Amino acid sequence: VQLQASGGGLVQPGGSLRLSCAASGFTHDYYAIGWFRQAPGKEREWVSCITGSDGMTYYADSVKGRFTISRDKAKITVYLQMNSLRPEDTAVYYCVGDDRGRWLEYEYDYWGQGTLVTVSS
C-alpha cells in the first residue's frame, strides 16, 4: 500500500486548508485511511479516519466540528478539510492506512510522507 499526501502550507489563524491523500494497493474494501499529526516537541496525535467500505468517519475531540474527512471511493483518495484553524494545529500531518481492522486502536501499518501545516499570522 502506498499513500501520497499533499496540500499542506501556511495559513492564517481562522483560515482553511484541505489535505489530500491518494492511496493505492489496498486489495479489499476492509480498510481505513486517516491522519495523524505531530507538532514540534509533542507526541504524535491521531486526528481522524474514514472507512473504505461504508465511509464511516471518526475524529479526535481536538478537531471535531472544525475538520471534515471525506473520500472519493473510486479514486481511493481521502480529503481532510480543515476549517477554523488555530496555531495549535500547526504540525506535520501524516496520511495513514490500515487494513486489519485496528484503525480505532490507532494502529496503522501504512504511512505516507508528511505534509507541513503552519497556522500563523
C-alpha atoms as an extended CHARMM CRD file, in Angstrom:
* protein
*
       121  EXT
         1         1  VAL       CA              0.0000000000        0.0000000000        0.0000000000  PROA      1               0.0000000000
         2         2  GLN       CA              1.2150000000        3.4570000000       -0.8770000000  PROA      2               0.0000000000
         3         3  LEU       CA             -0.0930000000        6.7380000000        0.4240000000  PROA      3               0.0000000000
         4         4  GLN       CA              0.6870000000       10.1190000000       -1.0890000000  PROA      4               0.0000000000
         5         5  ALA       CA             -0.2450000000       13.1890000000        0.9310000000  PROA      5               0.0000000000
         6         6  SER       CA             -0.4330000000       16.7280000000       -0.3520000000  PROA      6               0.0000000000
         7         7  GLY       CA             -1.9430000000       20.1090000000        0.4200000000  PROA      7               0.0000000000
         8         8  GLY       CA             -0.0260000000       21.4960000000        3.3630000000  PROA      8               0.0000000000
         9         9  GLY       CA              1.0440000000       25.0970000000        3.6070000000  PROA      9               0.0000000000
        10        10  LEU       CA              0.9120000000       28.3230000000        5.5540000000  PROA      10              0.0000000000
        11        11  VAL       CA             -2.4560000000       29.7060000000        6.6110000000  PROA      11              0.0000000000
        12        12  GLN       CA             -3.5800000000       32.4350000000        8.9870000000  PROA      12              0.0000000000
        13        13  PRO       CA             -5.4930000000       31.6360000000       12.1720000000  PROA      13              0.0000000000
        14        14  GLY       CA             -9.1540000000       31.1480000000       11.3650000000  PROA      14              0.0000000000
        15        15  GLY       CA             -8.3380000000       30.1060000000        7.8390000000  PROA      15              0.0000000000
        16        16  SER       CA             -8.8880000000       26.8610000000        5.9680000000  PROA      16              0.0000000000
        17        17  LEU       CA             -6.7840000000       24.2830000000        4.2290000000  PROA      17              0.0000000000
        18        18  ARG       CA             -7.5040000000       20.9600000000        2.5490000000  PROA      18              0.0000000000
        19        19  LEU       CA             -5.1950000000       17.9840000000        2.6450000000  PROA      19              0.0000000000
        20        20  SER       CA             -5.4080000000       15.1120000000        0.1830000000  PROA      20              0.0000000000
        21        21  CYS       CA             -4.2010000000       11.5410000000        0.4160000000  PROA      21              0.0000000000
        22        22  ALA       CA             -4.1070000000        9.3420000000       -2.6680000000  PROA      22              0.0000000000
        23        23  ALA       CA             -3.9020000000        5.6490000000       -1.8310000000  PROA      23              0.0000000000
        24        24  SER       CA             -3.0910000000        2.5950000000       -3.8840000000  PROA      24              0.0000000000
        25        25  GLY       CA             -2.5460000000       -1.0760000000       -3.2110000000  PROA      25              0.0000000000
        26        26  PHE       CA             -5.4840000000       -1.9960000000       -0.9780000000  PROA      26              0.0000000000
        27        27  THR       CA             -6.7300000000       -5.4050000000       -2.0740000000  PROA      27              0.0000000000
        28        28  HSD       CA            -10.1540000000       -5.2790000000       -0.4230000000  PROA      28              0.0000000000
        29        29  ASP       CA            -12.6750000000       -2.7870000000        0.9600000000  PROA      29              0.0000000000
        30        30  TYR       CA            -11.9930000000       -3.5160000000        4.6200000000  PROA      30              0.0000000000
        31        31  TYR       CA             -9.6160000000       -0.6370000000        5.2940000000  PROA      31              0.0000000000
        32        32  ALA       CA             -9.4920000000        2.8400000000        6.7020000000  PROA      32              0.0000000000
        33        33  ILE       CA             -7.4490000000        5.8690000000        5.7370000000  PROA      33              0.0000000000
        34        34  GLY       CA             -6.7840000000        8.6470000000        8.1420000000  PROA      34              0.0000000000
        35        35  TRP       CA             -4.4330000000       11.2490000000        9.5200000000  PROA      35              0.0000000000
        36        36  PHE       CA             -2.0050000000       11.6450000000       12.3500000000  PROA      36              0.0000000000
        37        37  ARG       CA             -0.1720000000       14.8420000000       13.1580000000  PROA      37              0.0000000000
        38        38  GLN       CA              2.9350000000       15.7080000000       15.0940000000  PROA      38              0.0000000000
        39        39  ALA       CA              3.6730000000       19.1820000000       16.3460000000  PROA      39              0.0000000000
        40        40  PRO       CA              7.2080000000       20.2770000000       17.2180000000  PROA      40              0.0000000000
        41        41  GLY       CA              8.2200000000       18.8820000000       20.5710000000  PROA      41              0.0000000000
        42        42  LYS       CA              4.9590000000       16.9860000000       21.0140000000  PROA      42              0.0000000000
        43        43  GLU       CA              3.8520000000       13.4020000000       20.6920000000  PROA      43              0.0000000000
        44        44  ARG       CA              2.1470000000       12.1300000000       17.6040000000  PROA      44              0.0000000000
        45        45  GLU       CA             -1.6350000000       12.5990000000       17.7030000000  PROA      45              0.0000000000
        46        46  TRP       CA             -4.3160000000       10.7200000000       15.8210000000  PROA      46              0.0000000000
        47        47  VAL       CA             -6.6530000000       13.1650000000       14.0560000000  PROA      47              0.0000000000
        48        48  SER       CA             -9.3000000000       11.3800000000       12.0210000000  PROA      48              0.0000000000
        49        49  CYS       CA            -10.0860000000        8.4230000000        9.7880000000  PROA      49              0.0000000000
        50        50  ILE       CA            -12.6680000000        7.1890000000        7.3170000000  PROA      50              0.0000000000
        51        51  THR       CA            -13.5020000000        3.5980000000        6.4550000000  PROA      51              0.0000000000
        52        52  GLY       CA            -13.2660000000        2.3080000000        2.9300000000  PROA      52              0.0000000000
        53        53  SER       CA            -16.3240000000        0.0940000000        2.8170000000  PROA      53              0.0000000000
        54        54  ASP       CA            -19.0050000000        2.4070000000        4.1940000000  PROA      54              0.0000000000
        55        55  GLY       CA            -17.4030000000        5.8060000000        4.7230000000  PROA      55              0.0000000000
        56        56  MET       CA            -17.7890000000        5.9270000000        8.4990000000  PROA      56              0.0000000000
        57        57  THR       CA            -15.8910000000        8.8940000000        9.9210000000  PROA      57              0.0000000000
        58        58  TYR       CA            -14.1350000000        9.3710000000       13.2310000000  PROA      58              0.0000000000
        59        59  TYR       CA            -12.4770000000       12.4100000000       14.7920000000  PROA      59              0.0000000000
        60        60  ALA       CA            -10.2910000000       13.3690000000       17.6960000000  PROA      60              0.0000000000
        61        61  ASP       CA            -12.0270000000       15.7020000000       20.1370000000  PROA      61              0.0000000000
        62        62  SER       CA             -9.4450000000       18.3860000000       19.4100000000  PROA      62              0.0000000000
        63        63  VAL       CA            -10.6440000000       18.7330000000       15.7870000000  PROA      63              0.0000000000
        64        64  LYS       CA            -14.3020000000       17.7080000000       15.9870000000  PROA      64              0.0000000000
        65        65  GLY       CA            -16.5420000000       20.3490000000       14.4600000000  PROA      65              0.0000000000
        66        66  ARG       CA            -13.6510000000       22.0360000000       12.6390000000  PROA      66              0.0000000000
        67        67  PHE       CA            -12.2010000000       19.2700000000       10.4580000000  PROA      67              0.0000000000
        68        68  THR       CA            -14.1100000000       17.1210000000        7.9890000000  PROA      68              0.0000000000
        69        69  ILE       CA            -12.7820000000       13.9450000000        6.4390000000  PROA      69              0.0000000000
        70        70  SER       CA            -14.2470000000       12.6810000000        3.1820000000  PROA      70              0.0000000000
        71        71  ARG       CA            -13.3310000000       10.3660000000        0.3650000000  PROA      71              0.0000000000
        72        72  ASP       CA            -13.6090000000        9.6310000000       -3.3090000000  PROA      72              0.0000000000
        73        73  LYS       CA            -14.0460000000        5.8690000000       -3.1170000000  PROA      73              0.0000000000
        74        74  ALA       CA            -13.4020000000        5.2380000000       -6.8040000000  PROA      74              0.0000000000
        75        75  LYS       CA            -10.1080000000        7.1290000000       -6.7110000000  PROA      75              0.0000000000
        76        76  ILE       CA             -9.2390000000        5.8480000000       -3.2200000000  PROA      76              0.0000000000
        77        77  THR       CA             -8.4700000000        9.4170000000       -2.2580000000  PROA      77              0.0000000000
        78        78  VAL       CA             -9.2150000000       10.9160000000        1.1290000000  PROA      78              0.0000000000
        79        79  TYR       CA             -9.5510000000       14.5940000000        1.9290000000  PROA      79              0.0000000000
        80        80  LEU       CA             -9.1880000000       16.4360000000        5.2160000000  PROA      80              0.0000000000
        81        81  GLN       CA            -10.9160000000       19.7930000000        5.1260000000  PROA      81              0.0000000000
        82        82  MET       CA             -9.5580000000       21.8820000000        7.9730000000  PROA      82              0.0000000000
        83        83  ASN       CA            -11.5130000000       24.9850000000        8.9490000000  PROA      83              0.0000000000
        84        84  SER       CA            -11.1580000000       27.4970000000       11.7760000000  PROA      84              0.0000000000
        85        85  LEU       CA             -7.5010000000       26.6410000000       12.0170000000  PROA      85              0.0000000000
        86        86  ARG       CA             -5.6110000000       27.5460000000       15.1730000000  PROA      86              0.0000000000
        87        87  PRO       CA             -1.9100000000       27.9630000000       15.8250000000  PROA      87              0.0000000000
        88        88  GLU       CA             -2.0220000000       24.7350000000       17.8320000000  PROA      88              0.0000000000
        89        89  ASP       CA             -2.9930000000       22.8890000000       14.6570000000  PROA      89              0.0000000000
        90        90  THR       CA              0.4930000000       23.5500000000       13.3500000000  PROA      90              0.0000000000
        91        91  ALA       CA              2.0920000000       20.1650000000       12.7380000000  PROA      91              0.0000000000
        92        92  VAL       CA              3.3330000000       17.7160000000       10.1830000000  PROA      92              0.0000000000
        93        93  TYR       CA              0.2890000000       15.7630000000        9.0380000000  PROA      93              0.0000000000
        94        94  TYR       CA              0.7330000000       12.1380000000        8.0120000000  PROA      94              0.0000000000
        95        95  CYS       CA             -1.6640000000       10.1270000000        5.9100000000  PROA      95              0.0000000000
        96        96  VAL       CA             -2.0830000000        6.6150000000        7.3070000000  PROA      96              0.0000000000
        97        97  GLY       CA             -3.8460000000        3.4210000000        6.3310000000  PROA      97              0.0000000000
        98        98  ASP       CA             -4.9150000000        0.1920000000        7.9840000000  PROA      98              0.0000000000
        99        99  ASP       CA             -6.4820000000       -2.9260000000        6.5170000000  PROA      99              0.0000000000
       100       100  ARG       CA             -6.5630000000       -5.1310000000        9.5890000000  PROA      100             0.0000000000
       101       101  GLY       CA             -9.4460000000       -3.5020000000       11.4250000000  PROA      101             0.0000000000
       102       102  ARG       CA             -7.3470000000       -1.7190000000       14.0190000000  PROA      102             0.0000000000
       103       103  TRP       CA             -7.9950000000        1.8460000000       12.9360000000  PROA      103             0.0000000000
       104       104  LEU       CA             -9.8280000000        2.8060000000       16.1200000000  PROA      104             0.0000000000
       105       105  GLU       CA             -6.9800000000        1.3230000000       18.1570000000  PROA      105             0.0000000000
       106       106  TYR       CA             -4.7970000000        3.8210000000       16.3030000000  PROA      106             0.0000000000
       107       107  GLU       CA             -2.7050000000        1.0360000000       14.8340000000  PROA      107             0.0000000000
       108       108  TYR       CA             -1.8130000000        1.7950000000       11.2330000000  PROA      108             0.0000000000
       109       109  ASP       CA              0.5580000000       -0.2850000000        9.1520000000  PROA      109             0.0000000000
       110       110  TYR       CA              0.8920000000        2.1410000000        6.2770000000  PROA      110             0.0000000000
       111       111  TRP       CA              2.2680000000        5.6520000000        6.4490000000  PROA      111             0.0000000000
       112       112  GLY       CA              2.7000000000        8.2690000000        3.7990000000  PROA      112             0.0000000000
       113       113  GLN       CA              5.1500000000       11.1170000000        3.8400000000  PROA      113             0.0000000000
       114       114  GLY       CA              4.1970000000       14.0750000000        5.9910000000  PROA      114             0.0000000000
       115       115  THR       CA              2.9210000000       17.4100000000        4.8290000000  PROA      115             0.0000000000
       116       116  LEU       CA              3.5480000000       20.5130000000        6.9110000000  PROA      116             0.0000000000
       117       117  VAL       CA              0.6680000000       22.7030000000        8.0200000000  PROA      117             0.0000000000
       118       118  THR       CA              1.6220000000       26.0080000000        9.6030000000  PROA      118             0.0000000000
       119       119  VAL       CA             -1.0160000000       28.2290000000       11.1710000000  PROA      119             0.0000000000
       120       120  SER       CA              0.4460000000       31.6370000000       11.8570000000  PROA      120             0.0000000000
       121       121  SER       CA             -0.2020000000       35.2900000000       11.2890000000  PROA      121             0.0000000000
